[in-house]
mmCIF file of C-alpha atoms in Angstrom:
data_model
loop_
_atom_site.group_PDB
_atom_site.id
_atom_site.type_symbol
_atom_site.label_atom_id
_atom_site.label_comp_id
_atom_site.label_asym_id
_atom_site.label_seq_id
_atom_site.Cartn_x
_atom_site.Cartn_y
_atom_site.Cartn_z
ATOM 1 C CA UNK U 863 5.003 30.620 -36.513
ATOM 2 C CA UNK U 864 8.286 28.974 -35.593
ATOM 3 C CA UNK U 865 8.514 25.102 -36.030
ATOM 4 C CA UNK U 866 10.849 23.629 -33.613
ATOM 5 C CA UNK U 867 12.321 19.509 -34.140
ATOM 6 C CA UNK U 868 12.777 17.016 -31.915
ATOM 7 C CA UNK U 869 13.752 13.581 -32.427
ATOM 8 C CA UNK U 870 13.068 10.980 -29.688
ATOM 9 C CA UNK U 871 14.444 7.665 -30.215
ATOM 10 C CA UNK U 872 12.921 5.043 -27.739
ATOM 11 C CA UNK U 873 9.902 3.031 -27.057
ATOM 12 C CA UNK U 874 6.540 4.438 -26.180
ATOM 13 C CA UNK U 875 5.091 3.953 -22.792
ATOM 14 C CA UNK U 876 1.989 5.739 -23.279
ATOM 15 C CA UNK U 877 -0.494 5.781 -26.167
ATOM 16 C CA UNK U 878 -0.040 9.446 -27.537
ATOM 17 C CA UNK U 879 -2.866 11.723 -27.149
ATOM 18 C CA UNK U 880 -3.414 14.547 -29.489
ATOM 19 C CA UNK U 881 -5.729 17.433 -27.976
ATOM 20 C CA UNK U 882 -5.863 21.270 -28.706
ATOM 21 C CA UNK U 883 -5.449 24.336 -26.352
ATOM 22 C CA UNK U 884 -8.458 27.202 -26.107
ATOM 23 C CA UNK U 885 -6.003 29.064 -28.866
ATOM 24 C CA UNK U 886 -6.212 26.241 -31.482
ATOM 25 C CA UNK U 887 -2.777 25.125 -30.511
ATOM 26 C CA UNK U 888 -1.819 21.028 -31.101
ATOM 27 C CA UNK U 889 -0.271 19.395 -28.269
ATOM 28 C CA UNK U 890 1.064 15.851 -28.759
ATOM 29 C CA UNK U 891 1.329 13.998 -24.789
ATOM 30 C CA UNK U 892 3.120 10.777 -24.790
ATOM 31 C CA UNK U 893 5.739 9.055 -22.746
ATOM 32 C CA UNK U 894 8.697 7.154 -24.086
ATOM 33 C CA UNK U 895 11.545 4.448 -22.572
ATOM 34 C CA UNK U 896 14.961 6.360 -23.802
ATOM 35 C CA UNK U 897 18.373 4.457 -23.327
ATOM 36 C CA UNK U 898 21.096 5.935 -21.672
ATOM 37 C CA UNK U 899 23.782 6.377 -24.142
ATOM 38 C CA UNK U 900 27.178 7.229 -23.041
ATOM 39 C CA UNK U 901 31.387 7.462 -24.009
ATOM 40 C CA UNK U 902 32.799 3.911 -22.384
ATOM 41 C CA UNK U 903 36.082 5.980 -20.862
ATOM 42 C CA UNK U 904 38.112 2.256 -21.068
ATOM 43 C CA UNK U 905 37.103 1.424 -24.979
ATOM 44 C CA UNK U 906 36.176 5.030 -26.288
ATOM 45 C CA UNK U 907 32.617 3.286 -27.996
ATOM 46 C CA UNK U 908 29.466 4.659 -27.351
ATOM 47 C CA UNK U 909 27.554 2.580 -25.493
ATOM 48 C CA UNK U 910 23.265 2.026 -24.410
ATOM 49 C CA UNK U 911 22.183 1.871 -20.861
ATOM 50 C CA UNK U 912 18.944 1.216 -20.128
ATOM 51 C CA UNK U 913 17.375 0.093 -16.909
ATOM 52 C CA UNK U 914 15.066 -2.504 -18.143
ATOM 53 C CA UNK U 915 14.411 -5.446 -15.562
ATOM 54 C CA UNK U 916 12.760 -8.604 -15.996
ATOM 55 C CA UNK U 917 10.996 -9.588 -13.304
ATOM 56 C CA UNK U 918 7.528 -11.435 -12.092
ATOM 57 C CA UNK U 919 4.136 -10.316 -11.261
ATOM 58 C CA UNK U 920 3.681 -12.429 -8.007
ATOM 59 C CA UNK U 921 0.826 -11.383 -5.452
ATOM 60 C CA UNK U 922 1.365 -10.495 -2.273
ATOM 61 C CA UNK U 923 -0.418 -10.241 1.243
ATOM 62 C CA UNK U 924 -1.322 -6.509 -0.130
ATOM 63 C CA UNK U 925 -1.706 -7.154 -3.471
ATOM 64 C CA UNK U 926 0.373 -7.672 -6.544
ATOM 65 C CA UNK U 927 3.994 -6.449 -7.174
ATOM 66 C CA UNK U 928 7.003 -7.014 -9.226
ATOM 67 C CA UNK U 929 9.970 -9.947 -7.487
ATOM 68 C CA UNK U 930 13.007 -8.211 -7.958
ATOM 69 C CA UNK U 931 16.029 -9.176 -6.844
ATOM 70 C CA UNK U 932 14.395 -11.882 -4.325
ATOM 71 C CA UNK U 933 12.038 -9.151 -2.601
ATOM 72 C CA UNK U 934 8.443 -8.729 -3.943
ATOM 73 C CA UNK U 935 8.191 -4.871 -4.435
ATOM 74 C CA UNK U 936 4.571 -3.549 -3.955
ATOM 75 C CA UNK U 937 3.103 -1.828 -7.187
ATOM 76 C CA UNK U 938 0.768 1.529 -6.598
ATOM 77 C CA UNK U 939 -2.764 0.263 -6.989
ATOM 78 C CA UNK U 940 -4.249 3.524 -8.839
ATOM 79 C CA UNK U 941 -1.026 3.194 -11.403
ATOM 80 C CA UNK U 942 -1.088 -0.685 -11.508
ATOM 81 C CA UNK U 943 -4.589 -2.245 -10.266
ATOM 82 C CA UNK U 944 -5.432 -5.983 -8.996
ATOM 83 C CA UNK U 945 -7.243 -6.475 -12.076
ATOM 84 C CA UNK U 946 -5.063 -5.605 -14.314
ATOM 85 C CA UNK U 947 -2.076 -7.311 -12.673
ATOM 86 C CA UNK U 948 -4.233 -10.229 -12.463
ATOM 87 C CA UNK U 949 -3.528 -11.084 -16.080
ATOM 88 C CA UNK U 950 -0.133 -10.547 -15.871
ATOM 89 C CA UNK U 951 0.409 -12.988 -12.429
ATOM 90 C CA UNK U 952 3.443 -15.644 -12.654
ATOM 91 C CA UNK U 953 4.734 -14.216 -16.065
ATOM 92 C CA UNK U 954 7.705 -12.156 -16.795
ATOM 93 C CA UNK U 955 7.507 -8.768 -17.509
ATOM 94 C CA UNK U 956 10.283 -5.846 -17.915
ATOM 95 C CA UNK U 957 10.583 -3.336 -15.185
ATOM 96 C CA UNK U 958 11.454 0.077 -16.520
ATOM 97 C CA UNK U 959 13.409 2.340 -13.701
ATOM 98 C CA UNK U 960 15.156 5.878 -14.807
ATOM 99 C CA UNK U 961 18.300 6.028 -12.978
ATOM 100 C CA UNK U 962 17.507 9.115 -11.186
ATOM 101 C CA UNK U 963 14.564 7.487 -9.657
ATOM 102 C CA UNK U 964 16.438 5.180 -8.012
ATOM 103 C CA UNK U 965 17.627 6.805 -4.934
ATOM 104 C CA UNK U 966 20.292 6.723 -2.070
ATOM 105 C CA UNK U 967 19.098 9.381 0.529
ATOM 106 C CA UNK U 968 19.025 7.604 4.149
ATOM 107 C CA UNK U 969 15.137 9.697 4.494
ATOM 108 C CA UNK U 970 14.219 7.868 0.947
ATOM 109 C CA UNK U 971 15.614 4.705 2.166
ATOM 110 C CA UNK U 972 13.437 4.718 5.266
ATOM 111 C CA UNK U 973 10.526 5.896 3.877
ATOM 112 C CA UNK U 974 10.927 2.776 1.332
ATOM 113 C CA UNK U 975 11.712 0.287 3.380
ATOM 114 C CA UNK U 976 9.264 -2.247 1.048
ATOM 115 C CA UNK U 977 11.187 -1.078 -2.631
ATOM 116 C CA UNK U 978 14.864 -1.522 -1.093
ATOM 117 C CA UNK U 979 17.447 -3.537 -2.797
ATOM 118 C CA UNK U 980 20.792 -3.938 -2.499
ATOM 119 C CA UNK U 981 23.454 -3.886 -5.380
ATOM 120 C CA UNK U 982 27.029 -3.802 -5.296
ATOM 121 C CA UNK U 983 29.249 -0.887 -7.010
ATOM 122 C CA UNK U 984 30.835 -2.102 -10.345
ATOM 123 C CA UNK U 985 32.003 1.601 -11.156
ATOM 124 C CA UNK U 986 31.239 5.265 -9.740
ATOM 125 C CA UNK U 987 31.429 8.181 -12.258
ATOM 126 C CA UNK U 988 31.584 11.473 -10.658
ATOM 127 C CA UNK U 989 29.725 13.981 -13.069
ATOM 128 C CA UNK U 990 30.199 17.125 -11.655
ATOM 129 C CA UNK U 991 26.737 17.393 -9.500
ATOM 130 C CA UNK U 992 25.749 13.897 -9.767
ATOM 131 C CA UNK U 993 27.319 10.297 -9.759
ATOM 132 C CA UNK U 994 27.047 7.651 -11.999
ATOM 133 C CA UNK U 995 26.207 4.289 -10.146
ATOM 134 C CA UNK U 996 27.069 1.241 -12.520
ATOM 135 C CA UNK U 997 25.440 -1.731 -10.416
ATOM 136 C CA UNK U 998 24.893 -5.074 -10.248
ATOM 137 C CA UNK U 999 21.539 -6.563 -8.039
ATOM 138 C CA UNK U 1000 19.781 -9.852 -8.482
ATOM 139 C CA UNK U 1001 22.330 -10.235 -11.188
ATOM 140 C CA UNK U 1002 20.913 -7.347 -13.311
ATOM 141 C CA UNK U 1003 22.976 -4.515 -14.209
ATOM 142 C CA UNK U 1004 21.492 -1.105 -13.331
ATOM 143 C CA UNK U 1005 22.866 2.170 -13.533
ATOM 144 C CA UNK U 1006 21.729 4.528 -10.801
ATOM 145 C CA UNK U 1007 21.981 8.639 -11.086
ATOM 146 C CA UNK U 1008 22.745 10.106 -7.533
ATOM 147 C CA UNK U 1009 23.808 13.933 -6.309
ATOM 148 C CA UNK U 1010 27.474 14.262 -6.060
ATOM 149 C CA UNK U 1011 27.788 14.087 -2.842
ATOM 150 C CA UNK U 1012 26.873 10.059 -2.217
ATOM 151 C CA UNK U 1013 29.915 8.527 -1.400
ATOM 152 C CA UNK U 1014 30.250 4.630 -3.837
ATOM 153 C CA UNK U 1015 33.688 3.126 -5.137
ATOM 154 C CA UNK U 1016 33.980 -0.755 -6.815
ATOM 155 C CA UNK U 1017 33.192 -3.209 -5.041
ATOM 156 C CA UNK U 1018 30.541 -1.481 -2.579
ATOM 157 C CA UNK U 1019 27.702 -3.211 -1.689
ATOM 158 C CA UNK U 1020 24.888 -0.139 -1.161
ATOM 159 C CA UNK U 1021 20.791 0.120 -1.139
ATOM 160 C CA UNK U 1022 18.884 1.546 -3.197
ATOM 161 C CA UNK U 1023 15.123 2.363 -3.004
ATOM 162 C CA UNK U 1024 13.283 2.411 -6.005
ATOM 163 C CA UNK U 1025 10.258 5.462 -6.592
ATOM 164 C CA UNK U 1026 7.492 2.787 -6.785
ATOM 165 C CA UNK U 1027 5.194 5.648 -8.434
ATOM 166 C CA UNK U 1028 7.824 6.267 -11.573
ATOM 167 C CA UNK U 1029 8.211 2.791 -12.553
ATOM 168 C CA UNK U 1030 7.149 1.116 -15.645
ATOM 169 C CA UNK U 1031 6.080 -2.198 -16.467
ATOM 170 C CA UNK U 1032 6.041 -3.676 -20.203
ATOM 171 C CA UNK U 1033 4.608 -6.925 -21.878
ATOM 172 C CA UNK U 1034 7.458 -8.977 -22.071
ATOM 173 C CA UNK U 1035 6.408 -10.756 -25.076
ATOM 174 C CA UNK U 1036 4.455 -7.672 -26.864
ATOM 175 C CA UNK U 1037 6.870 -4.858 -25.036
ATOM 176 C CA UNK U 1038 4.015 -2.833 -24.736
ATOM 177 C CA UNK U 1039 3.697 -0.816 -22.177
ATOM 178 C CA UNK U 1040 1.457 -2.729 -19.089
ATOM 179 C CA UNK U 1041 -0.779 0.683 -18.073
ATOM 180 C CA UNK U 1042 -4.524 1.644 -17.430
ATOM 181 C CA UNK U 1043 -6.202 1.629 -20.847
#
């Protein structure tokens, strides 16, 4: 049997769950918040970028969902329930957003209408395939991951919709992840 190593640096967004295949096999499931770590091209240091938000649970005419930015952004009820936001209504918590699932496409933008925000361009990193958004909204910076072929230059104001069903919420205080138990 080959043993293979992984190290993960980041915090855990899921309690890990150990179960075993019909073949006896261990399997490990967890999720984890990873930074984005990357060269800075104008000082040469490595730098972290995570998309990590703070933000309030407010409820809305539908039910709760995080303020971001000024606009209340609707949370999925079967990831993020009434009762569970309940507890968390008025307070601060951290909204956790990969880059790549914040997106650009005019269909996405449409479809999300209700998880748009605008930010404006503070650099665009062309990547080969994909872009690098650096971005500033609500005054937060965010870094956004888009195909190549999205068009953003400093100083661009543009929208971005955010894949309500891939965000993550934390405890501000505890930084545990905020999840069905």
């Amino acid at each position: 049997m080959s043993i293979n190593r992984v190290i993960i640096s980041g915090n855990l967004t899921r309690s890990p769950e150990l179960r075993s295949t019909q073949s006896g096999t261990d399997v490990l499931s967890f999720g984890a918040a990873v930074n984005d770590r990357r060269k800075n091209q104008q000082t040469g240091e490595w730098e972290d970028y995570p998309n990590f938000i703070d933000c309030t649970i407010e409820k809305g005419k539908e039910g709760y969902g995080v303020n971001f930015a000024g606009k209340l952004i609707p949370l999925p009820k079967g990831k993020f329930p009434d009762k569970l936001m309940a507890e968390y209504a008025g307070k601060t918590v951290v909204l956790g957003v990969r880059p790549e699932d914040f997106h650009t496409e005019s269909a996405f933008l449409e479809m999300s209408e209700d998880s748009t925000v605008e930010a404006e361009v503070e650099i665009a990193e062309m990547m080969g395939a994909e872009i690098y958004i650096h971005a500033v909204c609500g005054g937060q910076k965010l870094i956004v991951r888009a195909p190549s072929r999205v068009q953003a230059e400093s100083g661009d104001h543009i929208s971005l919709a955010i894949d309500k069903n891939k965000i993550h919420l934390f405890d501000k205080e505890t930084e545990q992840a905020i999840n069905i138990k």
